[in-house]
Amino acid sequence: MPSKDPHAALRAEGPTRHDEARPALTGRRRSSGKPAFRTPILRAGLAVVAGLLTLPVPASRTPASASSAYASIGSPVTTSGAPYLPEPTGPHPVGTTSLRLEDTSRPDPWVPEAGSRELMVSLWYPAKSRNGRRAPYVTPKESELILKGKGVTGVPSDVLSRTRTHAFSGAEPAGRGHTLPLVVLSPGFTDPRSSLTALAEELASRGYVVAGVDHTYETFATTFPDGRLTTCAACELEGVDDFGKKAVENRAVDVSFVIDQLTGPHAKWTGASLIDASRIAMAGTSLGGASVAGTMLRDSRVRGGINMDGLMFAPIPASGVARPFLLLGQPSHSPGGMDATWDRDWEHLTGWRRWLVVAGAVHPSFGDYDLLAQQIGVDLGSGLPGSRSVAITRRYVRAFLDLHLGDKPQPLLDRPSVRYPEVAFCSPETKTCG
C-alpha cells in the first residue's frame, strides 16, 4: 500500500534526461538551498491527494521515512502472458494514427533553446474495418524509461511494449463529414498519451474521434518520427515557484493548438473532415485533469470537461466555468478531504456539474496503469480488481460525453447505480458522498 507520507512522491519519477539531440537544461533550479520537498509544487502537492504514484517509487528517491514503505512494492509476482487492455465495447472497429505537430508561434516552455513547441498526438477513431496491424502500446525503449522513471524493477524492461491493444494502425476512418465529436485527452505528469489508451479505444468504438496529447518534456519518454526521444526536462524545474500553475497553463495552450490543427482550414489529419467542430470536450488524469478547467477558460470551443483525480493548481476565477464539468476521483477527493482544491473550485463551476468518487480507486485507476500494474505483478494498493477500474472510467466518461456532446439522457449521472456500487455522488454542502 502506498505510503501516507505527503512528500513521498516528490522524487517519484526518477531520472530526468531530456532530448538527446538538443541542448540540456542547466542552471534553472531554485537556488534557495531548501530541500525540494518543502516546496508546494507539482509532485509534492499531488502526493497529498494520496496514491499519487502511477507505479511504485524507487526507495532511493524517497525521504528516509518513506523508503521502507515503497521498497517492497516493486516486487513482482509471476504472471502469464502479455499485458492486455480490455476490448472496447462499441460497435465500431477502431483505427489509430500518430501526428507530429509543431507550433512555430512559441518556444518550448520547458526547453526554450529547443525552438518551437513540438507535440506528438495519437488519434483514435471509428474505422471502416478491422484489417491491419494492431497498434503498439509503447516502444521497448519507452517501456524501459517509463518503468525506470517509476522505479519498477524485477520485470522485463520491455513489458509495457508487449501490451495488447485493439486499435489498427492506419485503418481508414469511417463516418460522415462533420459528424464525429472530438475528445482531447491529457495524461498525468510524466505519463505518455498511451496511458489513456483503454479509454480512447472505448470512445472511438462509440463514434468519437479521440486525440491523446504527449506534452513534450513532461513525459518520461516521447518518440518523434525522426527517432528523437525526449524525456522529462520539466521534472528538473519543479522547484520553481508556481510550477503547477505554469504546467496547467502550458497544457491549455497545447490543447488549443491541437484543436486548431484538427479542425482548422489546414487540418493535419486526413480524416479531419469527419470532426464536428461544434462538439468538442476534454478529459484528463492528474495534471491533465487539473488542466481541463484552464483550457475551457481559454478556449470556448471546449464544451465540457472531466477532471479525473487532478489537484487544481490554478484556481478557477470567480467568473467561473459555466459549461458542464465532471469531477471523478479516488476517495481522498471527497469533500473536506485531503485535497481542498476541489472544494474551493466547486462553487465556481456554475453550469451542469457532478462530483463522483470511486471506492477502492487509487490515483492510477483512471488510466491504464492500475490494470496493467496488476497484470505485471505490481501492487499499487488498488481495491478495484482486474479491469474494473477501466470499466468504471469508461462508463462514466462516456455517459458525460453522450449527454453533453450527444444530447442523450444519462440517468447514470443522476443517481447511484447498482451496476457501479463503487461510485458515490458527493455533496460538498453536507460534505458527504453516497
mmCIF file of N, CA, C and O in Angstrom, residues 130-172:
data_model
loop_
_atom_site.group_PDB
_atom_site.id
_atom_site.type_symbol
_atom_site.label_atom_id
_atom_site.label_comp_id
_atom_site.label_asym_id
_atom_site.label_seq_id
_atom_site.Cartn_x
_atom_site.Cartn_y
_atom_site.Cartn_z
ATOM 1 N N ARG A 130 -11.493 -3.967 -39.556
ATOM 2 C CA ARG A 130 -10.509 -4.416 -38.572
ATOM 3 C C ARG A 130 -9.265 -4.951 -39.233
ATOM 4 O O ARG A 130 -8.495 -5.695 -38.622
ATOM 5 N N ASN A 131 -9.024 -4.604 -40.459
ATOM 6 C CA ASN A 131 -7.849 -5.096 -41.170
ATOM 7 C C ASN A 131 -6.607 -4.316 -40.752
ATOM 8 O O ASN A 131 -6.670 -3.130 -40.476
ATOM 9 N N GLY A 132 -5.479 -5.022 -40.753
ATOM 10 C CA GLY A 132 -4.216 -4.356 -40.483
ATOM 11 C C GLY A 132 -3.549 -4.840 -39.211
ATOM 12 O O GLY A 132 -3.937 -5.844 -38.611
ATOM 13 N N ARG A 133 -2.551 -4.094 -38.796
ATOM 14 C CA ARG A 133 -1.721 -4.454 -37.656
ATOM 15 C C ARG A 133 -2.224 -3.746 -36.403
ATOM 16 O O ARG A 133 -2.566 -2.565 -36.431
ATOM 17 N N ARG A 134 -2.266 -4.483 -35.311
ATOM 18 C CA ARG A 134 -2.615 -3.853 -34.033
ATOM 19 C C ARG A 134 -1.546 -2.820 -33.669
ATOM 20 O O ARG A 134 -0.352 -3.066 -33.818
ATOM 21 N N ALA A 135 -1.995 -1.699 -33.185
ATOM 22 C CA ALA A 135 -1.061 -0.633 -32.841
ATOM 23 C C ALA A 135 -0.234 -1.014 -31.616
ATOM 24 O O ALA A 135 -0.752 -1.612 -30.665
ATOM 25 N N PRO A 136 1.034 -0.681 -31.601
ATOM 26 C CA PRO A 136 1.838 -0.919 -30.391
ATOM 27 C C PRO A 136 1.401 0.022 -29.280
ATOM 28 O O PRO A 136 0.914 1.122 -29.526
ATOM 29 N N TYR A 137 1.585 -0.413 -28.051
ATOM 30 C CA TYR A 137 1.244 0.417 -26.893
ATOM 31 C C TYR A 137 2.317 1.478 -26.667
ATOM 32 O O TYR A 137 2.034 2.682 -26.614
ATOM 33 N N VAL A 138 3.532 1.043 -26.509
ATOM 34 C CA VAL A 138 4.713 1.910 -26.463
ATOM 35 C C VAL A 138 5.852 1.139 -27.114
ATOM 36 O O VAL A 138 5.754 -0.065 -27.351
ATOM 37 N N THR A 139 6.959 1.800 -27.394
ATOM 38 C CA THR A 139 8.136 1.106 -27.901
ATOM 39 C C THR A 139 8.870 0.437 -26.738
ATOM 40 O O THR A 139 8.685 0.811 -25.574
ATOM 41 N N PRO A 140 9.741 -0.530 -27.021
ATOM 42 C CA PRO A 140 10.534 -1.128 -25.934
ATOM 43 C C PRO A 140 11.351 -0.097 -25.163
ATOM 44 O O PRO A 140 11.457 -0.180 -23.937
ATOM 45 N N LYS A 141 11.909 0.880 -25.857
ATOM 46 C CA LYS A 141 12.702 1.902 -25.167
ATOM 47 C C LYS A 141 11.809 2.768 -24.287
ATOM 48 O O LYS A 141 12.176 3.109 -23.151
ATOM 49 N N GLU A 142 10.635 3.135 -24.773
ATOM 50 C CA GLU A 142 9.706 3.901 -23.948
ATOM 51 C C GLU A 142 9.302 3.110 -22.713
ATOM 52 O O GLU A 142 9.216 3.659 -21.607
ATOM 53 N N SER A 143 9.038 1.820 -22.888
ATOM 54 C CA SER A 143 8.702 0.978 -21.744
ATOM 55 C C SER A 143 9.824 0.999 -20.719
ATOM 56 O O SER A 143 9.575 1.161 -19.510
ATOM 57 N N GLU A 144 11.043 0.868 -21.193
ATOM 58 C CA GLU A 144 12.195 0.874 -20.289
ATOM 59 C C GLU A 144 12.273 2.175 -19.492
ATOM 60 O O GLU A 144 12.464 2.165 -18.269
ATOM 61 N N LEU A 145 12.094 3.307 -20.172
ATOM 62 C CA LEU A 145 12.217 4.594 -19.496
ATOM 63 C C LEU A 145 11.058 4.854 -18.542
ATOM 64 O O LEU A 145 11.234 5.449 -17.474
ATOM 65 N N ILE A 146 9.861 4.428 -18.919
ATOM 66 C CA ILE A 146 8.708 4.591 -18.030
ATOM 67 C C ILE A 146 8.901 3.786 -16.751
ATOM 68 O O ILE A 146 8.722 4.289 -15.636
ATOM 69 N N LEU A 147 9.275 2.516 -16.901
ATOM 70 C CA LEU A 147 9.455 1.666 -15.723
ATOM 71 C C LEU A 147 10.609 2.160 -14.858
ATOM 72 O O LEU A 147 10.514 2.181 -13.624
ATOM 73 N N LYS A 148 11.698 2.576 -15.489
ATOM 74 C CA LYS A 148 12.838 3.096 -14.724
ATOM 75 C C LYS A 148 12.444 4.365 -13.987
ATOM 76 O O LYS A 148 12.762 4.547 -12.810
ATOM 77 N N GLY A 149 11.724 5.257 -14.665
ATOM 78 C CA GLY A 149 11.317 6.503 -14.035
ATOM 79 C C GLY A 149 10.415 6.282 -12.846
ATOM 80 O O GLY A 149 10.455 7.022 -11.870
ATOM 81 N N LYS A 150 9.577 5.249 -12.924
ATOM 82 C CA LYS A 150 8.637 4.958 -11.848
ATOM 83 C C LYS A 150 9.190 3.982 -10.819
ATOM 84 O O LYS A 150 8.492 3.593 -9.887
ATOM 85 N N GLY A 151 10.450 3.584 -11.007
ATOM 86 C CA GLY A 151 11.088 2.751 -10.008
ATOM 87 C C GLY A 151 10.638 1.315 -9.995
ATOM 88 O O GLY A 151 10.766 0.627 -8.984
ATOM 89 N N VAL A 152 10.107 0.807 -11.101
ATOM 90 C CA VAL A 152 9.641 -0.569 -11.161
ATOM 91 C C VAL A 152 10.799 -1.472 -11.571
ATOM 92 O O VAL A 152 11.391 -1.297 -12.639
ATOM 93 N N THR A 153 11.119 -2.413 -10.730
ATOM 94 C CA THR A 153 12.183 -3.373 -11.015
ATOM 95 C C THR A 153 11.632 -4.785 -10.931
ATOM 96 O O THR A 153 10.523 -5.013 -10.461
ATOM 97 N N GLY A 154 12.422 -5.730 -11.396
ATOM 98 C CA GLY A 154 12.027 -7.128 -11.295
ATOM 99 C C GLY A 154 11.068 -7.583 -12.367
ATOM 100 O O GLY A 154 10.540 -8.693 -12.293
ATOM 101 N N VAL A 155 10.815 -6.740 -13.370
ATOM 102 C CA VAL A 155 10.003 -7.126 -14.521
ATOM 103 C C VAL A 155 10.816 -6.814 -15.771
ATOM 104 O O VAL A 155 11.707 -5.957 -15.746
ATOM 105 N N PRO A 156 10.552 -7.485 -16.890
ATOM 106 C CA PRO A 156 11.293 -7.177 -18.116
ATOM 107 C C PRO A 156 11.130 -5.711 -18.494
ATOM 108 O O PRO A 156 10.029 -5.151 -18.403
ATOM 109 N N SER A 157 12.204 -5.089 -18.919
ATOM 110 C CA SER A 157 12.154 -3.652 -19.196
ATOM 111 C C SER A 157 11.229 -3.314 -20.349
ATOM 112 O O SER A 157 10.747 -2.178 -20.448
ATOM 113 N N ASP A 158 10.947 -4.285 -21.208
ATOM 114 C CA ASP A 158 10.078 -4.017 -22.366
ATOM 115 C C ASP A 158 8.647 -4.471 -22.155
ATOM 116 O O ASP A 158 7.855 -4.507 -23.088
ATOM 117 N N VAL A 159 8.274 -4.797 -20.910
ATOM 118 C CA VAL A 159 6.981 -5.451 -20.685
ATOM 119 C C VAL A 159 5.808 -4.590 -21.130
ATOM 120 O O VAL A 159 4.819 -5.108 -21.666
ATOM 121 N N LEU A 160 5.879 -3.278 -20.950
ATOM 122 C CA LEU A 160 4.754 -2.439 -21.367
ATOM 123 C C LEU A 160 4.607 -2.416 -22.886
ATOM 124 O O LEU A 160 3.491 -2.257 -23.399
ATOM 125 N N SER A 161 5.701 -2.589 -23.609
ATOM 126 C CA SER A 161 5.617 -2.594 -25.075
ATOM 127 C C SER A 161 4.910 -3.824 -25.607
ATOM 128 O O SER A 161 4.507 -3.858 -26.770
ATOM 129 N N ARG A 162 4.748 -4.837 -24.762
ATOM 130 C CA ARG A 162 4.048 -6.052 -25.185
ATOM 131 C C ARG A 162 2.535 -5.954 -24.985
ATOM 132 O O ARG A 162 1.788 -6.885 -25.338
ATOM 133 N N THR A 163 2.070 -4.874 -24.385
ATOM 134 C CA THR A 163 0.650 -4.729 -24.064
ATOM 135 C C THR A 163 -0.202 -4.833 -25.326
ATOM 136 O O THR A 163 0.045 -4.149 -26.319
ATOM 137 N N ARG A 164 -1.198 -5.663 -25.266
ATOM 138 C CA ARG A 164 -2.090 -5.870 -26.420
ATOM 139 C C ARG A 164 -3.142 -4.771 -26.456
ATOM 140 O O ARG A 164 -3.878 -4.557 -25.499
ATOM 141 N N THR A 165 -3.208 -4.086 -27.581
ATOM 142 C CA THR A 165 -4.223 -3.057 -27.797
ATOM 143 C C THR A 165 -5.243 -3.568 -28.812
ATOM 144 O O THR A 165 -5.125 -4.685 -29.337
ATOM 145 N N HIS A 166 -6.225 -2.747 -29.146
ATOM 146 C CA HIS A 166 -7.303 -3.184 -30.033
ATOM 147 C C HIS A 166 -7.514 -2.275 -31.230
ATOM 148 O O HIS A 166 -8.411 -2.528 -32.045
ATOM 149 N N ALA A 167 -6.700 -1.234 -31.353
ATOM 150 C CA ALA A 167 -6.818 -0.323 -32.496
ATOM 151 C C ALA A 167 -5.868 -0.765 -33.606
ATOM 152 O O ALA A 167 -4.786 -1.296 -33.338
ATOM 153 N N PHE A 168 -6.271 -0.510 -34.846
ATOM 154 C CA PHE A 168 -5.488 -0.908 -36.004
ATOM 155 C C PHE A 168 -4.768 0.295 -36.589
ATOM 156 O O PHE A 168 -5.385 1.320 -36.907
ATOM 157 N N SER A 169 -3.451 0.155 -36.720
ATOM 158 C CA SER A 169 -2.627 1.260 -37.199
ATOM 159 C C SER A 169 -3.003 1.656 -38.621
ATOM 160 O O SER A 169 -3.031 0.801 -39.518
ATOM 161 N N GLY A 170 -3.295 2.933 -38.816
ATOM 162 C CA GLY A 170 -3.533 3.455 -40.146
ATOM 163 C C GLY A 170 -4.825 3.017 -40.795
ATOM 164 O O GLY A 170 -5.009 3.219 -42.007
ATOM 165 N N ALA A 171 -5.734 2.432 -40.038
ATOM 166 C CA ALA A 171 -7.011 1.996 -40.623
ATOM 167 C C ALA A 171 -7.777 3.185 -41.184
ATOM 168 O O ALA A 171 -7.703 4.298 -40.665
ATOM 169 N N GLU A 172 -8.545 2.948 -42.237
ATOM 170 C CA GLU A 172 -9.290 4.030 -42.884
ATOM 171 C C GLU A 172 -10.427 4.500 -41.984
ATOM 172 O O GLU A 172 -11.228 3.690 -41.509
#
